[in-house]
PDB file of C-alpha atoms in Angstrom:
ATOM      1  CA  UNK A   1     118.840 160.770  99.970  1.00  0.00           C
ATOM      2  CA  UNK A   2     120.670 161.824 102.943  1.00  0.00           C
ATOM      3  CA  UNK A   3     117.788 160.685 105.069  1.00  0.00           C
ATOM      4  CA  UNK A   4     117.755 157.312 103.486  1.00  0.00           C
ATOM      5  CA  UNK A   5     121.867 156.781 103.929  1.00  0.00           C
ATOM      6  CA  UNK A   6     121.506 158.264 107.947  1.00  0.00           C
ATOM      7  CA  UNK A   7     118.788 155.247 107.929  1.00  0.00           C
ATOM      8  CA  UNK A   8     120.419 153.025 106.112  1.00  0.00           C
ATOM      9  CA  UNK A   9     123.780 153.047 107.848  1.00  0.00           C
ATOM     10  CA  UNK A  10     122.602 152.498 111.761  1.00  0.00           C
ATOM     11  CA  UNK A  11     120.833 149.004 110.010  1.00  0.00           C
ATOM     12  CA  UNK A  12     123.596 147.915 108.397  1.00  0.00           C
ATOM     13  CA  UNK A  13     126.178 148.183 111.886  1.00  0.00           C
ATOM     14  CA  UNK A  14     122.850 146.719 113.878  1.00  0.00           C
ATOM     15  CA  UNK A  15     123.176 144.149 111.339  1.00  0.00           C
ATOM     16  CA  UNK A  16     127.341 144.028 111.796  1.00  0.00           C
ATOM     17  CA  UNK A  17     127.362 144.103 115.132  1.00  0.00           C
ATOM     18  CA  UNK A  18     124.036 142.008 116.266  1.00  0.00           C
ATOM     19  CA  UNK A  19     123.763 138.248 117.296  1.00  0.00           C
ATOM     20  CA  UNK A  20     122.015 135.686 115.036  1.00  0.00           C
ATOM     21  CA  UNK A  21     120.108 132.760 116.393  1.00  0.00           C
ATOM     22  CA  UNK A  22     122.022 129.606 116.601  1.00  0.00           C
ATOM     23  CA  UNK A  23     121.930 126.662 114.725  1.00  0.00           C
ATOM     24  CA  UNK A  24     120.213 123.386 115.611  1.00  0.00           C
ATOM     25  CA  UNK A  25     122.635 120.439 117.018  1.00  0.00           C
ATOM     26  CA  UNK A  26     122.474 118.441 114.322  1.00  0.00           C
ATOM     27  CA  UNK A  27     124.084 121.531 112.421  1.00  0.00           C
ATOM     28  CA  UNK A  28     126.714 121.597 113.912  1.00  0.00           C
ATOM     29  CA  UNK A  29     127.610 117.749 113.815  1.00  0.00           C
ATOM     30  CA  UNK A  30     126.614 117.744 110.108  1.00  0.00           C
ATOM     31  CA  UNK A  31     129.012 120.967 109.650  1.00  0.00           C
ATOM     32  CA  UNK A  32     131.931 119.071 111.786  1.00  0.00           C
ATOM     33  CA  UNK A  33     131.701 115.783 109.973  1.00  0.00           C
ATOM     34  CA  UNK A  34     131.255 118.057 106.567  1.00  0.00           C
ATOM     35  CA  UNK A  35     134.868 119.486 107.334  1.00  0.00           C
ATOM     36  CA  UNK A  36     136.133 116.431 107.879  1.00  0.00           C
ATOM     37  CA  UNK A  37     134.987 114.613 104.616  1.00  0.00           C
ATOM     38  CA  UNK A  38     137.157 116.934 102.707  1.00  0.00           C
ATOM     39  CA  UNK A  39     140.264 117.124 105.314  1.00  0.00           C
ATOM     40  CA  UNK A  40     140.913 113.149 105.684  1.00  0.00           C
ATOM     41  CA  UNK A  41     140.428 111.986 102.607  1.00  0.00           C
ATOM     42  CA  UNK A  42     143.574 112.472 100.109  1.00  0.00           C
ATOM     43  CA  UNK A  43     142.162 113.062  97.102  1.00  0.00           C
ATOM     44  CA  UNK A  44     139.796 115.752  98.044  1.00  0.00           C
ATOM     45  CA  UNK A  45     142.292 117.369 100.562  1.00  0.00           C
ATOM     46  CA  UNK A  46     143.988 117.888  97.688  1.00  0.00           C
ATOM     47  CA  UNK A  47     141.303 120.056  96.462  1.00  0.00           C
ATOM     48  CA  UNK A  48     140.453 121.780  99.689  1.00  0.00           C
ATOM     49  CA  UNK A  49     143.914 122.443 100.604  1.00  0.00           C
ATOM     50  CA  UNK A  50     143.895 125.584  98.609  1.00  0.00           C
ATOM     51  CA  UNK A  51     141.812 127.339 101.166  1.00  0.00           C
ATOM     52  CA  UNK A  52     144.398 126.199 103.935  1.00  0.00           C
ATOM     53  CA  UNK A  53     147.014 128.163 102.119  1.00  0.00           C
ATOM     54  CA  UNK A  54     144.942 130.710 101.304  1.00  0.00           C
ATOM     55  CA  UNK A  55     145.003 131.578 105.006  1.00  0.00           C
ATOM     56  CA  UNK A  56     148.417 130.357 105.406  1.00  0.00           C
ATOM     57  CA  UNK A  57     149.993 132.828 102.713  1.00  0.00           C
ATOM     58  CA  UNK A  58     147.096 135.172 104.305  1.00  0.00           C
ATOM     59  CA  UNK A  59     148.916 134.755 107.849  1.00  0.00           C
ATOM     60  CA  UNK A  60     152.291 135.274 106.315  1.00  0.00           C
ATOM     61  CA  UNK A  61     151.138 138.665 104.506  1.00  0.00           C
ATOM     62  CA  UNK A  62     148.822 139.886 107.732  1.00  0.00           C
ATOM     63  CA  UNK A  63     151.902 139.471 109.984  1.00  0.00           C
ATOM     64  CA  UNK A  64     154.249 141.319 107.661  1.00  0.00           C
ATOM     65  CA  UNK A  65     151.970 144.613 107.612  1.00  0.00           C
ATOM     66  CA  UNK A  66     151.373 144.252 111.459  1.00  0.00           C
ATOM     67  CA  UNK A  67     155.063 144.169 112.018  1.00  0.00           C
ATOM     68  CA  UNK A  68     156.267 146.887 109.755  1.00  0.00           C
ATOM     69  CA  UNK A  69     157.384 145.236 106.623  1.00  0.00           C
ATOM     70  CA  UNK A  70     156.670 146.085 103.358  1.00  0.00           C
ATOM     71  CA  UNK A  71     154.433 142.911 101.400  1.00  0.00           C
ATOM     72  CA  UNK A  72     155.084 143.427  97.992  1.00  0.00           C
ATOM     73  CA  UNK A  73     153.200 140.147  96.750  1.00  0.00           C
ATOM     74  CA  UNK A  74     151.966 136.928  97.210  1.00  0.00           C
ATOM     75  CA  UNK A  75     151.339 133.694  94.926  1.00  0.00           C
ATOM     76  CA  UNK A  76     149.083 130.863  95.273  1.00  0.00           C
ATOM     77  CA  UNK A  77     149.556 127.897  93.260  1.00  0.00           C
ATOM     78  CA  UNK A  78     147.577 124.824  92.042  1.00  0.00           C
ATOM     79  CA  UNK A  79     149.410 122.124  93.791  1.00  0.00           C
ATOM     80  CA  UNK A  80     148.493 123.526  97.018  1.00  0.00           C
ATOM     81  CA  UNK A  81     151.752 125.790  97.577  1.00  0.00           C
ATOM     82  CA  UNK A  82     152.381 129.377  98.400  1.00  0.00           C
ATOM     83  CA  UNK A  83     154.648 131.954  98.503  1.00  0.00           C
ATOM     84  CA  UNK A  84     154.654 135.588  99.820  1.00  0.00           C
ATOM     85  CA  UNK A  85     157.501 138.485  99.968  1.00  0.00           C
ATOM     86  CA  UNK A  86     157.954 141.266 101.859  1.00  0.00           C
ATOM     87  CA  UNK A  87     160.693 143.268 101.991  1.00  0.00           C
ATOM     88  CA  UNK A  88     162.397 144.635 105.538  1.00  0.00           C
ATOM     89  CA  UNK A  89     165.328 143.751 107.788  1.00  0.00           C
ATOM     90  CA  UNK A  90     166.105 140.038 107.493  1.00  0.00           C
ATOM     91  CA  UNK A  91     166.036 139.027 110.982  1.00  0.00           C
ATOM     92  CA  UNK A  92     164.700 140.640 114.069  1.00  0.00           C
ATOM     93  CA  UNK A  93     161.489 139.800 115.572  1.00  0.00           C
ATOM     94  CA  UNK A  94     159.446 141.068 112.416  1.00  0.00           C
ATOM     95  CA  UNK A  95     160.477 138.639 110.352  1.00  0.00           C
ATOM     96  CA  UNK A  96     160.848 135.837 112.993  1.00  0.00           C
ATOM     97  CA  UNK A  97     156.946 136.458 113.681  1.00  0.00           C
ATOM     98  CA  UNK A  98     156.100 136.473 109.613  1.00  0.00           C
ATOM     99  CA  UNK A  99     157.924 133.242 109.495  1.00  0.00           C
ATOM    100  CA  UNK A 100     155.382 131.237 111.823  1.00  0.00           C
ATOM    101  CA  UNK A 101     152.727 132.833 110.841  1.00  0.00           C
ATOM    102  CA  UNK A 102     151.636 130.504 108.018  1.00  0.00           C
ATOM    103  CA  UNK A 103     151.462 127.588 109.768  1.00  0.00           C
ATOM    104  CA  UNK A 104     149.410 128.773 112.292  1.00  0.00           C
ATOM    105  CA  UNK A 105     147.265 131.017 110.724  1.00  0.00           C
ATOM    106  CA  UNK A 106     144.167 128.751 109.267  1.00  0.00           C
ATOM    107  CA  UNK A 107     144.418 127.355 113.385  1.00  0.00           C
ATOM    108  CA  UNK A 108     144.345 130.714 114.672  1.00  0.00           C
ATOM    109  CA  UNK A 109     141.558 132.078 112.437  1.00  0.00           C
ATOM    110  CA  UNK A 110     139.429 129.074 113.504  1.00  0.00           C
ATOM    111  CA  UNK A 111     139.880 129.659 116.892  1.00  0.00           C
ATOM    112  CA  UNK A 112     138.815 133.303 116.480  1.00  0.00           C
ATOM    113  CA  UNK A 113     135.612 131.993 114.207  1.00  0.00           C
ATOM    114  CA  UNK A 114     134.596 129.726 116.940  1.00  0.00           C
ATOM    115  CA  UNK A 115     135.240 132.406 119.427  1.00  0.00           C
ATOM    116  CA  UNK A 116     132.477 134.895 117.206  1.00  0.00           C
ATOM    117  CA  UNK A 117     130.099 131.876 116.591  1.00  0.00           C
ATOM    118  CA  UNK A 118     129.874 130.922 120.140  1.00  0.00           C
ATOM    119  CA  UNK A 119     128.838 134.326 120.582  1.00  0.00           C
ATOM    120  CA  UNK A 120     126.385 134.272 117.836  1.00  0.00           C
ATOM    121  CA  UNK A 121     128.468 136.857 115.136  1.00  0.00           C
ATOM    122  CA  UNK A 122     127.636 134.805 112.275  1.00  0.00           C
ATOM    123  CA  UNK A 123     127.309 137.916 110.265  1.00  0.00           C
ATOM    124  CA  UNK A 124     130.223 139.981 111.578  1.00  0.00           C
ATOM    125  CA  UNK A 125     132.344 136.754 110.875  1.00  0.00           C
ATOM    126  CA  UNK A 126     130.998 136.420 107.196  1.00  0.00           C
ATOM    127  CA  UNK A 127     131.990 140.045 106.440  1.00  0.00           C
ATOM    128  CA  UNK A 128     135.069 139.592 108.077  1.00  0.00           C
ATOM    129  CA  UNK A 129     135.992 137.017 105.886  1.00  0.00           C
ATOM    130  CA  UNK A 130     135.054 138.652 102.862  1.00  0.00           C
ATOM    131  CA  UNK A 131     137.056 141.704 103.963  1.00  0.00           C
ATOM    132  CA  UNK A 132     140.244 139.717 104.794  1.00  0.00           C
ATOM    133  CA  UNK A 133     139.675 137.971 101.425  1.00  0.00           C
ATOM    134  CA  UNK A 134     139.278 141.307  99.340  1.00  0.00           C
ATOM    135  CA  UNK A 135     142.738 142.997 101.003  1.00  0.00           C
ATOM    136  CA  UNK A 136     144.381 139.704  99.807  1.00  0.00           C
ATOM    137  CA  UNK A 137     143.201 139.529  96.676  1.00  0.00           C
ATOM    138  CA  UNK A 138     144.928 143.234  96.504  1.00  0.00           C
ATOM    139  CA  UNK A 139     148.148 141.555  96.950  1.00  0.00           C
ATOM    140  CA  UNK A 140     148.351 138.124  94.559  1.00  0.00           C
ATOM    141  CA  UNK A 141     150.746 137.986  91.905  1.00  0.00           C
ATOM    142  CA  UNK A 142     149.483 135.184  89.544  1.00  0.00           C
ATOM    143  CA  UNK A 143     146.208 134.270  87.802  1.00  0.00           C
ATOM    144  CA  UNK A 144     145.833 130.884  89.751  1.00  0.00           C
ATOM    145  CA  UNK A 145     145.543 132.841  93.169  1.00  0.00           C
ATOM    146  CA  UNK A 146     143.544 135.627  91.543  1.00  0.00           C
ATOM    147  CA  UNK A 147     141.048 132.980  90.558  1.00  0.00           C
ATOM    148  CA  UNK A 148     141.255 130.915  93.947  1.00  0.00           C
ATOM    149  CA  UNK A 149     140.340 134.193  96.426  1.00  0.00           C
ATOM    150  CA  UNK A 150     137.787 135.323  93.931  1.00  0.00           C
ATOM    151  CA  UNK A 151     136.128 132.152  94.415  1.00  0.00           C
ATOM    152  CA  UNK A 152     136.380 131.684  98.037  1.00  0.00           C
ATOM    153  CA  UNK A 153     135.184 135.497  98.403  1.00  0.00           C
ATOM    154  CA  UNK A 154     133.036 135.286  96.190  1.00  0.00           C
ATOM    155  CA  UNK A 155     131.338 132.199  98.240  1.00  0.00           C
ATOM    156  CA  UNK A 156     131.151 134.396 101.325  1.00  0.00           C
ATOM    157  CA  UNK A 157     129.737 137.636  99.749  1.00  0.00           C
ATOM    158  CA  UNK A 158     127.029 135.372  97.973  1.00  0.00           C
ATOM    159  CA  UNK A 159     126.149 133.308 101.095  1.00  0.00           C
ATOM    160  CA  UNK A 160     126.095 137.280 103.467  1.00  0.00           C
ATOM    161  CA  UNK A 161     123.715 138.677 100.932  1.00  0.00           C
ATOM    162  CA  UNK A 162     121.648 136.222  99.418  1.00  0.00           C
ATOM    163  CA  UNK A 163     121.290 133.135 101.671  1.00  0.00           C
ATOM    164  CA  UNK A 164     119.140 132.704 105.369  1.00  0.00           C
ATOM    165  CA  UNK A 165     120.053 132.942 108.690  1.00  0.00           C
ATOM    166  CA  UNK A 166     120.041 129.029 108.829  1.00  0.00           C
ATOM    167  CA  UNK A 167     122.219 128.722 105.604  1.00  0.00           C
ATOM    168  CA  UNK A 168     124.540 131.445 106.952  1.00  0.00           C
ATOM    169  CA  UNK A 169     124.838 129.768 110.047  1.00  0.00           C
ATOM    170  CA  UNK A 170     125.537 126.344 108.209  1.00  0.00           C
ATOM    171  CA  UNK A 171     127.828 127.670 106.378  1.00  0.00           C
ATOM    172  CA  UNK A 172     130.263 130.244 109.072  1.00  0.00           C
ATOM    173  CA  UNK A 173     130.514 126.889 110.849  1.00  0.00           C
ATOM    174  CA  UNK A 174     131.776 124.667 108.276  1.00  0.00           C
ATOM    175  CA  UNK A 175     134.094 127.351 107.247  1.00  0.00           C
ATOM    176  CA  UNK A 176     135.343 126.998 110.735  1.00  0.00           C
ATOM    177  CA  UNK A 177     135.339 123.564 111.524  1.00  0.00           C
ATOM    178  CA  UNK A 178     137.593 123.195 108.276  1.00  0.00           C
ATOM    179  CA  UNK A 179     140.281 125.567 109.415  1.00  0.00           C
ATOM    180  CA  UNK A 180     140.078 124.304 112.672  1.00  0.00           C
ATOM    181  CA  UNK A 181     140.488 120.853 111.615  1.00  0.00           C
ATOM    182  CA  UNK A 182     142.658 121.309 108.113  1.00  0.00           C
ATOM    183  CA  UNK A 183     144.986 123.502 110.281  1.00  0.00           C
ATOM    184  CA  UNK A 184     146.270 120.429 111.640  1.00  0.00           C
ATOM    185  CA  UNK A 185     147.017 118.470 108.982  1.00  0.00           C
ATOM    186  CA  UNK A 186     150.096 120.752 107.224  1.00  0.00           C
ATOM    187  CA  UNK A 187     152.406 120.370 110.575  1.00  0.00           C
ATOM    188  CA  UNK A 188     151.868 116.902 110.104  1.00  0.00           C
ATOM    189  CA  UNK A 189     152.535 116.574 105.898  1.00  0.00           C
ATOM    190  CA  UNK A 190     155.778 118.938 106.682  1.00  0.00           C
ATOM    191  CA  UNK A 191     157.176 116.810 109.534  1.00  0.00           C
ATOM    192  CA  UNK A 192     156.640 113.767 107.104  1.00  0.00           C
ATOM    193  CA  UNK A 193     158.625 115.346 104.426  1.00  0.00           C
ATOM    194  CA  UNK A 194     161.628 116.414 107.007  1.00  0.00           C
ATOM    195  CA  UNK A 195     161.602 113.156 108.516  1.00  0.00           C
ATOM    196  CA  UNK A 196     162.851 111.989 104.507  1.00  0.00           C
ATOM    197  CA  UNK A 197     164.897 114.509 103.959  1.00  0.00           C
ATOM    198  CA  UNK A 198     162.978 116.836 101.773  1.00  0.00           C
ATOM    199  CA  UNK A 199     161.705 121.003 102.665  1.00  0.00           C
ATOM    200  CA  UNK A 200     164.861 122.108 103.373  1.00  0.00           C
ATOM    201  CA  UNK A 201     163.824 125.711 103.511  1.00  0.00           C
ATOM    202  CA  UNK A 202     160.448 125.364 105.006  1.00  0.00           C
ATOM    203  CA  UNK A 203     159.123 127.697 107.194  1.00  0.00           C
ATOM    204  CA  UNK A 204     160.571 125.814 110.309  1.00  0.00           C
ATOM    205  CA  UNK A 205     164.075 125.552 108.836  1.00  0.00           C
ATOM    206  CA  UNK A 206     163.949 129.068 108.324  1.00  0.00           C
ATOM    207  CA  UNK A 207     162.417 130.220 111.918  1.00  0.00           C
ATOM    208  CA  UNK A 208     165.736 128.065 112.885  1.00  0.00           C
ATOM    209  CA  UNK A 209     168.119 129.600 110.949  1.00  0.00           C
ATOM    210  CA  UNK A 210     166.628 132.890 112.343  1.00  0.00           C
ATOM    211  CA  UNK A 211     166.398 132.279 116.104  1.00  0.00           C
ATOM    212  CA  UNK A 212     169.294 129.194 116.043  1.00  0.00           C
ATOM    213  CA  UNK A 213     166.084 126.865 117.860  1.00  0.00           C
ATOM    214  CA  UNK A 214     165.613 123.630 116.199  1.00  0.00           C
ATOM    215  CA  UNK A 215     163.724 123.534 113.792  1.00  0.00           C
ATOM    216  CA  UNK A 216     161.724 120.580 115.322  1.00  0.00           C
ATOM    217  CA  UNK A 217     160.706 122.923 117.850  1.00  0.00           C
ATOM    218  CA  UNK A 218     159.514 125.009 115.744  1.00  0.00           C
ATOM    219  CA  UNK A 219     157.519 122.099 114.342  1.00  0.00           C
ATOM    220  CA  UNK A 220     156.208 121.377 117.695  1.00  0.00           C
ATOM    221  CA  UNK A 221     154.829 124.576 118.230  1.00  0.00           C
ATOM    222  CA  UNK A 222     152.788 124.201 114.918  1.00  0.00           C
ATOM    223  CA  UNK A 223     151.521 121.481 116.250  1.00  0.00           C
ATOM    224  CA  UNK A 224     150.602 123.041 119.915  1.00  0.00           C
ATOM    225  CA  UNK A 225     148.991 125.949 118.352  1.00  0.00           C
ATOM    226  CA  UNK A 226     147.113 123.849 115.589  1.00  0.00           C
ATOM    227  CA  UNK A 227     146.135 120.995 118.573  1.00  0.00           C
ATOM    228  CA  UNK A 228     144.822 123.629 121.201  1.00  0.00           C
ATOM    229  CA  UNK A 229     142.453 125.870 118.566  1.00  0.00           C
ATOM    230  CA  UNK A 230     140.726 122.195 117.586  1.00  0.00           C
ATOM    231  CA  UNK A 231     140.145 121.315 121.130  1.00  0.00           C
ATOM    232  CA  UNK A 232     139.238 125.385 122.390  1.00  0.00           C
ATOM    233  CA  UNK A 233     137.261 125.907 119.289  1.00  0.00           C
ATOM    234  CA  UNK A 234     135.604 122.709 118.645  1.00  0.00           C
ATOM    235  CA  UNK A 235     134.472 122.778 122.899  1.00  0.00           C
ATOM    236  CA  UNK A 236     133.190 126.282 121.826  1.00  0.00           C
ATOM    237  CA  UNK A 237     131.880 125.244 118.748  1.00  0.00           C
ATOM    238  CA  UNK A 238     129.982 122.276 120.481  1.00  0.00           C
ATOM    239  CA  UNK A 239     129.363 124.312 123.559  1.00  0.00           C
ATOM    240  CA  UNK A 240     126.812 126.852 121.321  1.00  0.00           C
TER     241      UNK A 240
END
């Protein structure tokens, strides 16, 4: 038994850690023009927008821990909205860096995908995923998240253990074309809704009320960080 674990263990980091053979060209258009059916179109970036805040409310929680404050929950719910709580000092730089990390976050984890793909980690950023997903899932606070990470994880543990290299590959780099390219759309949707008036106590009003910067510059640099990962990723991305 202990023979078979000291075996068993060096395969499955080889397996971690290795490279994977990329995908064919026309992969990685199909994948790319994949991510965008379900980003343009309204009615099924309705749908698909739930994985966006997955990662947004995912950013928001991440940052918290990183920083020092205590996450004590976070909700997911089915018209595409989020919210998660942590509990700390109410201003400082801990709480300025929570605050814009949900906007960035889906960007910033597609710029990190591309970065393992265009190094071949298709495996090592499938478990990743999974990982990141199963701490979350730790931390919801309502049955409409619960269900929404069990699904995505479940997705990536099913495609890591029971699919091929060329349907693994397929699908790391749709995964990653869509946060690359539905990380842009939110700065957009919340500048439309300041511009009439409405989210008041977005995450930009609030990162203004904390540092007293404006909170269209705070906007802005949602849409700088969500701009640059599509064009470094996708150039990685196509690069492969």
């Amino acid at each position: 038994m202990d023979s078979l674990a000291a075996t068993a263990l060096p395969d499955l980091w080889d397996r971690l850690t290795g490279t994977q053979p990329d995908p064919g060209t026309w992969v990685v258009f199909a994948t790319v023009a994949a991510a965008l059916a379900v980003v343009v179109p309204h009615p099924l970036w309705r749908i698909s927008r739930n994985a966006i805040t997955i990662a947004h409310e995912g950013g928001h929680g991440l940052v918290a821990l990183l920083t020092g404050r205590q996450l004590t929950g976070i909700r997911l719910h089915s018209d595409t909205s989020g919210l998660t709580v942590s509990r700390g000092k109410p201003y400082g730089i801990g709480m300025i860096l929570t605050a814009a990390a949900g906007y960035t976050a889906p960007s910033l984890l597609g710029l990190g995908g591309a970065a393992l793909l265009a190094t071949g980690r298709i495996t090592l950023l499938l478990w990743a995923a999974t990982a990141l997903l199963v701490a979350m899932l730790v931390m919801i606070r309502n049955a409409y998240g619960v269900l929404t990470v069990v699904l995505a994880g479940g997705m990536f543990l099913l495609v890591s253990w029971l699919a091929g290299p060329q349907v693994q590959a397929a699908f790391a780099y749709a995964v990653v074309w869509f946060l690359l390219l539905g990380g842009v759309r939110p700065p957009f949707e919340l500048q439309a809704k300041r511009s009439r008036g409405g989210a008041g106590d977005s995450d930009a009003d609030q990162l203004s009320r904390l540092t007293h910067v404006p909170a269209g510059l705070w906007l802005f640099l949602f849409h700088a960080v969500s701009l640059c990962s599509l064009i470094g990723g996708g150039r990685w991305l196509l690069e492969g």
